[in-house]
């Protein structure tokens, strides 16, 4: 039975529905300014994709979250937009004793946000904390002892020369924290600042938005043109685009497909072609777990299995490029000629496998990690084409590090952020590098590594790194596939100054149009 | 009644203990990995062992769980392994964001679903077809697509509302409303669709019953018959649908939070799971279980209030 009375509609309910919706829409519609108020050139509103971890000085990690902590902590050295080391809190540095003593001289007049002076004792205390606890101990592993003979001098005695040390001192390994508070729980969420900004704790919502206020008493203030910086965590790239278009942020990184609409809306875009590298790491170079990998012909065959250009087109759609080496393409140690060592040639690869004694190929297990999943079918197919059957073992996200650190897997696909060449060399090719899981070594390479670590002249060191690069590529120590880049988008009036040469994320990369960088 | 509530709450607490214990047991298989994650990729096995000892992760699993439980009952959920943020306040802040969206969406779902359902049941023809069409639309079109469409229209074209972000209610009520409107509308679409179908069906069934005819012959006003009798009887199943919608909205908040960059419970739980941040995962598990237990209890109590036959004696 249907009832159709003339006045039977439940108007009260309808009224409530309409009122609720209207209240929501009208109160918010009147607040339209909310959508655009944050976008003034005095404020840099930047989106980053990941939630920052602890700001405790020993727990700092690289990546986009460095935009926050590198604004709160000064570092001993800086890396400029060209990727070159420059004086930071340390006005100068000198090596002596065959690269085993590093003396740093601090600037005068530097202060923490608490008003205490930044002294050599504070630097010594922070470096000692970093090298004995937390995330970045490896960065300072070569340091044997630290002295602070006076307020401005810090002397690092090294166990062995380490070419990556200066780069560490320009990053998380070289921050300066307030020794009075650096071990307290407060330093994890709101550290005393030695850097260009302080955290506006009242306006900051952990995990969501970090508001930074520029310090007037910072020695390098001119390198930071924005008095206020809002760093918003937006993990979804489409949401970043919406926030850009709505004026809620004025700088962010986006995918290539989203560029045209942003360009049409008047945004400036800049492609950084290489920020990370996807590599099939061939850990087991002696064939301890997977015998075939001990044969260089097999490793070369793996390198020849990939149609890198096609993969770049398929996956990156213009945000990256093919590579056969691990070094940063803008670094002096990079040799472009090496990128033509292993052309895509499945037939040639199969022939090499047959010569090595594996005409029918072989099987291999690799860890399936949360960031490798999109690439797995293509990698599997490429290797299957030359007779290598891959089984992907699922590894939960929290087991990513251990899956790659144990000797369970003879090879694995990784996507790592690019570091300066000395750091890449240490991590991938030195016997104790964390990406050299089977501690592979070779007398020729060992000699080159020693030479690079002991070389304090940058141009001479670059030549050595080219030789290291050539050795590792020609011996197929790894199978790099492509660099992954990023498109930075900024609102008119704001510029992204970097060209990707610097691998350190810093707010110095952002400036005002028409003004020189600091 | 009080005994019933106490019994349900006790059962809920037992459930919470069981669920958190199982969660902890599952996490305990990755303690080395978690300690390694805290120390970074280059951590040596010795340092990992040292880190485990520092966090108490080298003790027997049951001891660790009981230690966590004994602190949890005193309101101490510890600190995040990765941010050092106190878990209790962090969860409270993020729960506030998610509940803001979910509860308002639930309220709107109830209002829209009941209104459309009653209209569809009582008025045939165009009204019924429109209500059913709207319900079908809500069922068929994913929340995400509706959210994208609303962002495009209300945020990017009309500039009425923000596309991302959240403003706390206490900070600015108008901006709070602005920040949750699109997520709320997106969540409401699917919820209201389910509820409309449920209410329409239940109301049609009720209106066909003899007591309605009897009430009409006695001259009772139709509005009274609809609202005081038929809707009351039809409300039981609708409440059950609403409670399920709550769980679904709460569980599915992650997607909406990602799309709108809301610092809510879902994205917090997701990140903690990726990292293996045990204190946060445990806190989130406990809060989520207790929330679902409380909602189910409230729904059962409401059902009892609406329908004497459903009351516990």
mmCIF file of N, CA, C and O in Angstrom, chain A residues 28 31-39 232-234 236-249, chain B residues 144 146-167 175-184 186 255-263:
data_model
loop_
_atom_site.group_PDB
_atom_site.id
_atom_site.type_symbol
_atom_site.label_atom_id
_atom_site.label_comp_id
_atom_site.label_asym_id
_atom_site.label_seq_id
_atom_site.Cartn_x
_atom_site.Cartn_y
_atom_site.Cartn_z
ATOM 1 N N UNK A 28 30.982 27.905 4.702
ATOM 2 C CA UNK A 28 32.263 27.682 4.053
ATOM 3 C C UNK A 28 32.416 28.539 2.813
ATOM 4 O O UNK A 28 33.500 29.014 2.525
ATOM 5 N N UNK A 31 33.781 31.696 3.337
ATOM 6 C CA UNK A 31 35.170 31.625 3.752
ATOM 7 C C UNK A 31 36.083 31.360 2.571
ATOM 8 O O UNK A 31 37.142 30.789 2.689
ATOM 9 N N UNK A 32 35.627 31.805 1.414
ATOM 10 C CA UNK A 32 36.387 31.527 0.213
ATOM 11 C C UNK A 32 37.801 32.007 0.245
ATOM 12 O O UNK A 32 38.675 31.474 -0.402
ATOM 13 N N UNK A 33 38.038 33.033 1.058
ATOM 14 C CA UNK A 33 39.415 33.544 1.135
ATOM 15 C C UNK A 33 40.368 32.503 1.684
ATOM 16 O O UNK A 33 41.562 32.595 1.475
ATOM 17 N N UNK A 34 39.799 31.519 2.392
ATOM 18 C CA UNK A 34 40.677 30.484 2.943
ATOM 19 C C UNK A 34 41.471 29.798 1.864
ATOM 20 O O UNK A 34 42.571 29.339 2.073
ATOM 21 N N UNK A 35 40.865 29.750 0.689
ATOM 22 C CA UNK A 35 41.512 29.023 -0.389
ATOM 23 C C UNK A 35 42.711 29.759 -0.958
ATOM 24 O O UNK A 35 43.556 29.170 -1.589
ATOM 25 N N UNK A 36 42.770 31.035 -0.750
ATOM 26 C CA UNK A 36 43.842 31.750 -1.430
ATOM 27 C C UNK A 36 44.720 32.584 -0.503
ATOM 28 O O UNK A 36 45.689 33.164 -0.919
ATOM 29 N N UNK A 37 44.379 32.577 0.770
ATOM 30 C CA UNK A 37 45.069 33.501 1.641
ATOM 31 C C UNK A 37 46.529 33.166 1.882
ATOM 32 O O UNK A 37 47.315 34.024 2.218
ATOM 33 N N UNK A 38 46.884 31.907 1.705
ATOM 34 C CA UNK A 38 48.239 31.513 2.069
ATOM 35 C C UNK A 38 49.257 31.831 0.991
ATOM 36 O O UNK A 38 50.447 31.685 1.184
ATOM 37 N N UNK A 39 48.793 32.270 -0.136
ATOM 38 C CA UNK A 39 49.695 32.375 -1.269
ATOM 39 C C UNK A 39 50.201 33.786 -1.485
ATOM 40 O O UNK A 39 49.833 34.460 -2.412
ATOM 41 N N UNK A 232 53.696 21.672 4.068
ATOM 42 C CA UNK A 232 52.535 20.808 4.269
ATOM 43 C C UNK A 232 52.841 19.392 3.790
ATOM 44 O O UNK A 232 53.458 19.217 2.740
ATOM 45 N N UNK A 233 52.382 18.431 4.551
ATOM 46 C CA UNK A 233 52.559 17.037 4.148
ATOM 47 C C UNK A 233 51.361 16.639 3.293
ATOM 48 O O UNK A 233 50.231 16.565 3.774
ATOM 49 N N UNK A 234 51.609 16.449 2.008
ATOM 50 C CA UNK A 234 50.544 16.013 1.095
ATOM 51 C C UNK A 234 51.100 14.816 0.335
ATOM 52 O O UNK A 234 51.900 14.966 -0.592
ATOM 53 N N UNK A 236 49.608 12.631 -1.528
ATOM 54 C CA UNK A 236 48.980 12.312 -2.802
ATOM 55 C C UNK A 236 49.298 13.423 -3.808
ATOM 56 O O UNK A 236 49.005 14.597 -3.563
ATOM 57 N N UNK A 237 49.899 13.029 -4.929
ATOM 58 C CA UNK A 237 50.335 14.044 -5.903
ATOM 59 C C UNK A 237 49.149 14.807 -6.495
ATOM 60 O O UNK A 237 49.234 15.998 -6.766
ATOM 61 N N UNK A 238 48.012 14.107 -6.686
ATOM 62 C CA UNK A 238 46.826 14.796 -7.225
ATOM 63 C C UNK A 238 46.348 15.860 -6.235
ATOM 64 O O UNK A 238 45.923 16.956 -6.633
ATOM 65 N N UNK A 239 46.448 15.551 -4.946
ATOM 66 C CA UNK A 239 46.053 16.537 -3.929
ATOM 67 C C UNK A 239 46.991 17.740 -3.967
ATOM 68 O O UNK A 239 46.552 18.879 -3.778
ATOM 69 N N UNK A 240 48.273 17.485 -4.238
ATOM 70 C CA UNK A 240 49.222 18.605 -4.365
ATOM 71 C C UNK A 240 48.826 19.524 -5.514
ATOM 72 O O UNK A 240 48.884 20.750 -5.398
ATOM 73 N N UNK A 241 48.438 18.906 -6.620
ATOM 74 C CA UNK A 241 48.029 19.705 -7.779
ATOM 75 C C UNK A 241 46.797 20.542 -7.424
ATOM 76 O O UNK A 241 46.722 21.738 -7.730
ATOM 77 N N UNK A 242 45.829 19.914 -6.757
ATOM 78 C CA UNK A 242 44.635 20.657 -6.349
ATOM 79 C C UNK A 242 45.006 21.814 -5.427
ATOM 80 O O UNK A 242 44.476 22.924 -5.552
ATOM 81 N N UNK A 243 45.924 21.527 -4.483
ATOM 82 C CA UNK A 243 46.328 22.576 -3.540
ATOM 83 C C UNK A 243 47.036 23.721 -4.262
ATOM 84 O O UNK A 243 46.861 24.886 -3.915
ATOM 85 N N UNK A 244 47.820 23.377 -5.279
ATOM 86 C CA UNK A 244 48.483 24.423 -6.073
ATOM 87 C C UNK A 244 47.457 25.278 -6.799
ATOM 88 O O UNK A 244 47.484 26.507 -6.755
ATOM 89 N N UNK A 245 46.529 24.601 -7.463
ATOM 90 C CA UNK A 245 45.531 25.331 -8.252
ATOM 91 C C UNK A 245 44.617 26.170 -7.363
ATOM 92 O O UNK A 245 44.148 27.233 -7.768
ATOM 93 N N UNK A 246 44.360 25.663 -6.156
ATOM 94 C CA UNK A 246 43.475 26.394 -5.249
ATOM 95 C C UNK A 246 44.227 27.488 -4.482
ATOM 96 O O UNK A 246 43.624 28.226 -3.708
ATOM 97 N N UNK A 247 45.533 27.571 -4.703
ATOM 98 C CA UNK A 247 46.319 28.605 -4.032
ATOM 99 C C UNK A 247 46.659 28.281 -2.594
ATOM 100 O O UNK A 247 47.051 29.161 -1.826
ATOM 101 N N UNK A 248 46.521 27.036 -2.204
ATOM 102 C CA UNK A 248 46.816 26.667 -0.818
ATOM 103 C C UNK A 248 48.304 26.414 -0.600
ATOM 104 O O UNK A 248 48.786 26.466 0.517
ATOM 105 N N UNK A 249 49.011 26.089 -1.656
ATOM 106 C CA UNK A 249 50.471 26.015 -1.613
ATOM 107 C C UNK A 249 50.979 26.757 -2.844
ATOM 108 O O UNK A 249 50.224 26.963 -3.812
ATOM 109 N N UNK B 144 35.616 8.197 -4.177
ATOM 110 C CA UNK B 144 36.786 8.911 -4.661
ATOM 111 C C UNK B 144 36.428 9.796 -5.858
ATOM 112 O O UNK B 144 36.845 10.951 -5.947
ATOM 113 N N UNK B 146 33.458 10.942 -6.642
ATOM 114 C CA UNK B 146 32.605 12.041 -6.187
ATOM 115 C C UNK B 146 33.481 13.128 -5.556
ATOM 116 O O UNK B 146 33.296 14.324 -5.806
ATOM 117 N N UNK B 147 34.454 12.688 -4.758
ATOM 118 C CA UNK B 147 35.354 13.649 -4.113
ATOM 119 C C UNK B 147 36.096 14.476 -5.156
ATOM 120 O O UNK B 147 36.183 15.703 -5.054
ATOM 121 N N UNK B 148 36.605 13.803 -6.182
ATOM 122 C CA UNK B 148 37.359 14.513 -7.229
ATOM 123 C C UNK B 148 36.458 15.523 -7.944
ATOM 124 O O UNK B 148 36.846 16.668 -8.194
ATOM 125 N N UNK B 149 35.250 15.089 -8.246
ATOM 126 C CA UNK B 149 34.298 15.980 -8.914
ATOM 127 C C UNK B 149 33.959 17.188 -8.052
ATOM 128 O O UNK B 149 33.918 18.328 -8.538
ATOM 129 N N UNK B 150 33.741 16.953 -6.766
ATOM 130 C CA UNK B 150 33.403 18.061 -5.868
ATOM 131 C C UNK B 150 34.579 19.018 -5.698
ATOM 132 O O UNK B 150 34.391 20.235 -5.628
ATOM 133 N N UNK B 151 35.787 18.473 -5.634
ATOM 134 C CA UNK B 151 36.973 19.344 -5.535
ATOM 135 C C UNK B 151 37.069 20.225 -6.764
ATOM 136 O O UNK B 151 37.293 21.442 -6.667
ATOM 137 N N UNK B 152 36.887 19.584 -7.921
ATOM 138 C CA UNK B 152 36.982 20.354 -9.168
ATOM 139 C C UNK B 152 35.957 21.495 -9.174
ATOM 140 O O UNK B 152 36.286 22.635 -9.490
ATOM 141 N N UNK B 153 34.733 21.174 -8.774
ATOM 142 C CA UNK B 153 33.661 22.175 -8.846
ATOM 143 C C UNK B 153 33.773 23.217 -7.731
ATOM 144 O O UNK B 153 33.839 24.430 -7.991
ATOM 145 N N UNK B 154 33.802 22.734 -6.491
ATOM 146 C CA UNK B 154 33.663 23.652 -5.355
ATOM 147 C C UNK B 154 34.976 24.333 -4.957
ATOM 148 O O UNK B 154 34.952 25.435 -4.404
ATOM 149 N N UNK B 155 36.094 23.666 -5.228
ATOM 150 C CA UNK B 155 37.381 24.255 -4.817
ATOM 151 C C UNK B 155 38.105 24.925 -5.978
ATOM 152 O O UNK B 155 38.543 26.068 -5.862
ATOM 153 N N UNK B 156 38.188 24.216 -7.111
ATOM 154 C CA UNK B 156 39.021 24.746 -8.197
ATOM 155 C C UNK B 156 38.265 25.692 -9.121
ATOM 156 O O UNK B 156 38.843 26.632 -9.650
ATOM 157 N N UNK B 157 36.973 25.438 -9.326
ATOM 158 C CA UNK B 157 36.200 26.312 -10.222
ATOM 159 C C UNK B 157 35.581 27.481 -9.464
ATOM 160 O O UNK B 157 35.753 28.631 -9.831
ATOM 161 N N UNK B 158 34.806 27.142 -8.435
ATOM 162 C CA UNK B 158 34.053 28.178 -7.730
ATOM 163 C C UNK B 158 34.858 28.843 -6.607
ATOM 164 O O UNK B 158 34.489 29.921 -6.140
ATOM 165 N N UNK B 159 35.925 28.173 -6.170
ATOM 166 C CA UNK B 159 36.761 28.690 -5.078
ATOM 167 C C UNK B 159 35.953 28.950 -3.810
ATOM 168 O O UNK B 159 36.219 29.898 -3.068
ATOM 169 N N UNK B 160 34.967 28.126 -3.579
ATOM 170 C CA UNK B 160 34.169 28.282 -2.363
ATOM 171 C C UNK B 160 34.829 27.586 -1.178
ATOM 172 O O UNK B 160 34.674 27.998 -0.049
ATOM 173 N N UNK B 161 35.496 26.515 -1.457
ATOM 174 C CA UNK B 161 36.005 25.652 -0.383
ATOM 175 C C UNK B 161 37.466 25.305 -0.640
ATOM 176 O O UNK B 161 37.908 25.302 -1.782
ATOM 177 N N UNK B 162 38.213 25.008 0.423
ATOM 178 C CA UNK B 162 39.611 24.584 0.202
ATOM 179 C C UNK B 162 39.679 23.185 -0.396
ATOM 180 O O UNK B 162 38.799 22.357 -0.153
ATOM 181 N N UNK B 163 40.712 22.947 -1.179
ATOM 182 C CA UNK B 163 40.872 21.634 -1.810
ATOM 183 C C UNK B 163 41.556 20.641 -0.883
ATOM 184 O O UNK B 163 41.366 19.437 -1.009
ATOM 185 N N UNK B 164 42.363 21.149 0.034
ATOM 186 C CA UNK B 164 43.103 20.258 0.943
ATOM 187 C C UNK B 164 43.180 20.904 2.323
ATOM 188 O O UNK B 164 42.893 22.088 2.493
ATOM 189 N N UNK B 165 43.589 20.096 3.288
ATOM 190 C CA UNK B 165 43.898 20.624 4.619
ATOM 191 C C UNK B 165 42.742 20.565 5.593
ATOM 192 O O UNK B 165 41.603 20.273 5.220
ATOM 193 N N UNK B 166 43.069 20.830 6.847
ATOM 194 C CA UNK B 166 42.084 20.747 7.921
ATOM 195 C C UNK B 166 42.330 21.869 8.916
ATOM 196 O O UNK B 166 43.474 22.166 9.263
ATOM 197 N N UNK B 167 41.251 22.516 9.330
ATOM 198 C CA UNK B 167 41.341 23.521 10.391
ATOM 199 C C UNK B 167 40.568 23.006 11.597
ATOM 200 O O UNK B 167 39.398 22.625 11.454
ATOM 201 N N UNK B 175 36.115 27.924 9.187
ATOM 202 C CA UNK B 175 37.127 27.261 8.358
ATOM 203 C C UNK B 175 37.135 25.757 8.606
ATOM 204 O O UNK B 175 37.476 24.982 7.722
ATOM 205 N N UNK B 176 36.775 25.380 9.829
ATOM 206 C CA UNK B 176 36.635 23.939 10.107
ATOM 207 C C UNK B 176 35.566 23.350 9.191
ATOM 208 O O UNK B 176 35.782 22.325 8.541
ATOM 209 N N UNK B 177 34.421 24.050 9.154
ATOM 210 C CA UNK B 177 33.327 23.562 8.305
ATOM 211 C C UNK B 177 33.768 23.521 6.846
ATOM 212 O O UNK B 177 33.460 22.586 6.103
ATOM 213 N N UNK B 178 34.528 24.564 6.460
ATOM 214 C CA UNK B 178 35.012 24.595 5.075
ATOM 215 C C UNK B 178 35.915 23.412 4.773
ATOM 216 O O UNK B 178 35.821 22.782 3.717
ATOM 217 N N UNK B 179 36.781 23.099 5.739
ATOM 218 C CA UNK B 179 37.774 22.052 5.475
ATOM 219 C C UNK B 179 37.163 20.662 5.413
ATOM 220 O O UNK B 179 37.735 19.766 4.801
ATOM 221 N N UNK B 180 36.004 20.478 6.054
ATOM 222 C CA UNK B 180 35.435 19.115 6.041
ATOM 223 C C UNK B 180 34.282 18.939 5.070
ATOM 224 O O UNK B 180 33.807 17.828 4.866
ATOM 225 N N UNK B 181 33.813 20.027 4.471
ATOM 226 C CA UNK B 181 32.588 19.916 3.672
ATOM 227 C C UNK B 181 32.712 18.926 2.514
ATOM 228 O O UNK B 181 31.866 18.038 2.358
ATOM 229 N N UNK B 182 33.739 19.070 1.703
ATOM 230 C CA UNK B 182 33.841 18.168 0.539
ATOM 231 C C UNK B 182 34.058 16.720 0.974
ATOM 232 O O UNK B 182 33.376 15.820 0.478
ATOM 233 N N UNK B 183 34.980 16.450 1.931
ATOM 234 C CA UNK B 183 35.096 15.057 2.394
ATOM 235 C C UNK B 183 33.775 14.510 2.934
ATOM 236 O O UNK B 183 33.424 13.359 2.676
ATOM 237 N N UNK B 184 33.050 15.355 3.666
ATOM 238 C CA UNK B 184 31.770 14.907 4.233
ATOM 239 C C UNK B 184 30.783 14.571 3.113
ATOM 240 O O UNK B 184 30.129 13.525 3.129
ATOM 241 N N UNK B 186 31.421 13.717 0.093
ATOM 242 C CA UNK B 186 31.865 12.516 -0.629
ATOM 243 C C UNK B 186 31.519 11.253 0.146
ATOM 244 O O UNK B 186 31.060 10.263 -0.429
ATOM 245 N N UNK B 255 41.488 6.800 2.391
ATOM 246 C CA UNK B 255 41.458 7.304 1.012
ATOM 247 C C UNK B 255 41.065 8.778 1.004
ATOM 248 O O UNK B 255 41.714 9.620 0.364
ATOM 249 N N UNK B 256 40.008 9.083 1.742
ATOM 250 C CA UNK B 256 39.543 10.470 1.779
ATOM 251 C C UNK B 256 40.622 11.369 2.392
ATOM 252 O O UNK B 256 40.871 12.484 1.917
ATOM 253 N N UNK B 257 41.284 10.870 3.427
ATOM 254 C CA UNK B 257 42.335 11.679 4.063
ATOM 255 C C UNK B 257 43.508 11.924 3.108
ATOM 256 O O UNK B 257 44.102 12.999 3.120
ATOM 257 N N UNK B 258 43.821 10.932 2.295
ATOM 258 C CA UNK B 258 44.904 11.112 1.325
ATOM 259 C C UNK B 258 44.522 12.158 0.290
ATOM 260 O O UNK B 258 45.308 13.029 -0.047
ATOM 261 N N UNK B 259 43.277 12.033 -0.222
ATOM 262 C CA UNK B 259 42.829 12.927 -1.293
ATOM 263 C C UNK B 259 42.789 14.375 -0.809
ATOM 264 O O UNK B 259 43.116 15.297 -1.545
ATOM 265 N N UNK B 260 42.413 14.574 0.457
ATOM 266 C CA UNK B 260 42.259 15.937 0.965
ATOM 267 C C UNK B 260 43.396 16.351 1.911
ATOM 268 O O UNK B 260 43.312 17.410 2.533
ATOM 269 N N UNK B 261 44.424 15.515 1.982
ATOM 270 C CA UNK B 261 45.569 15.809 2.857
ATOM 271 C C UNK B 261 45.109 16.146 4.273
ATOM 272 O O UNK B 261 45.550 17.125 4.874
ATOM 273 N N UNK B 262 44.211 15.342 4.800
ATOM 274 C CA UNK B 262 43.736 15.555 6.165
ATOM 275 C C UNK B 262 44.630 14.766 7.126
ATOM 276 O O UNK B 262 44.912 13.595 6.883
ATOM 277 N N UNK B 263 45.053 15.390 8.218
ATOM 278 C CA UNK B 263 45.921 14.670 9.167
ATOM 279 C C UNK B 263 45.095 13.780 10.084
ATOM 280 O O UNK B 263 45.010 14.008 11.286
#
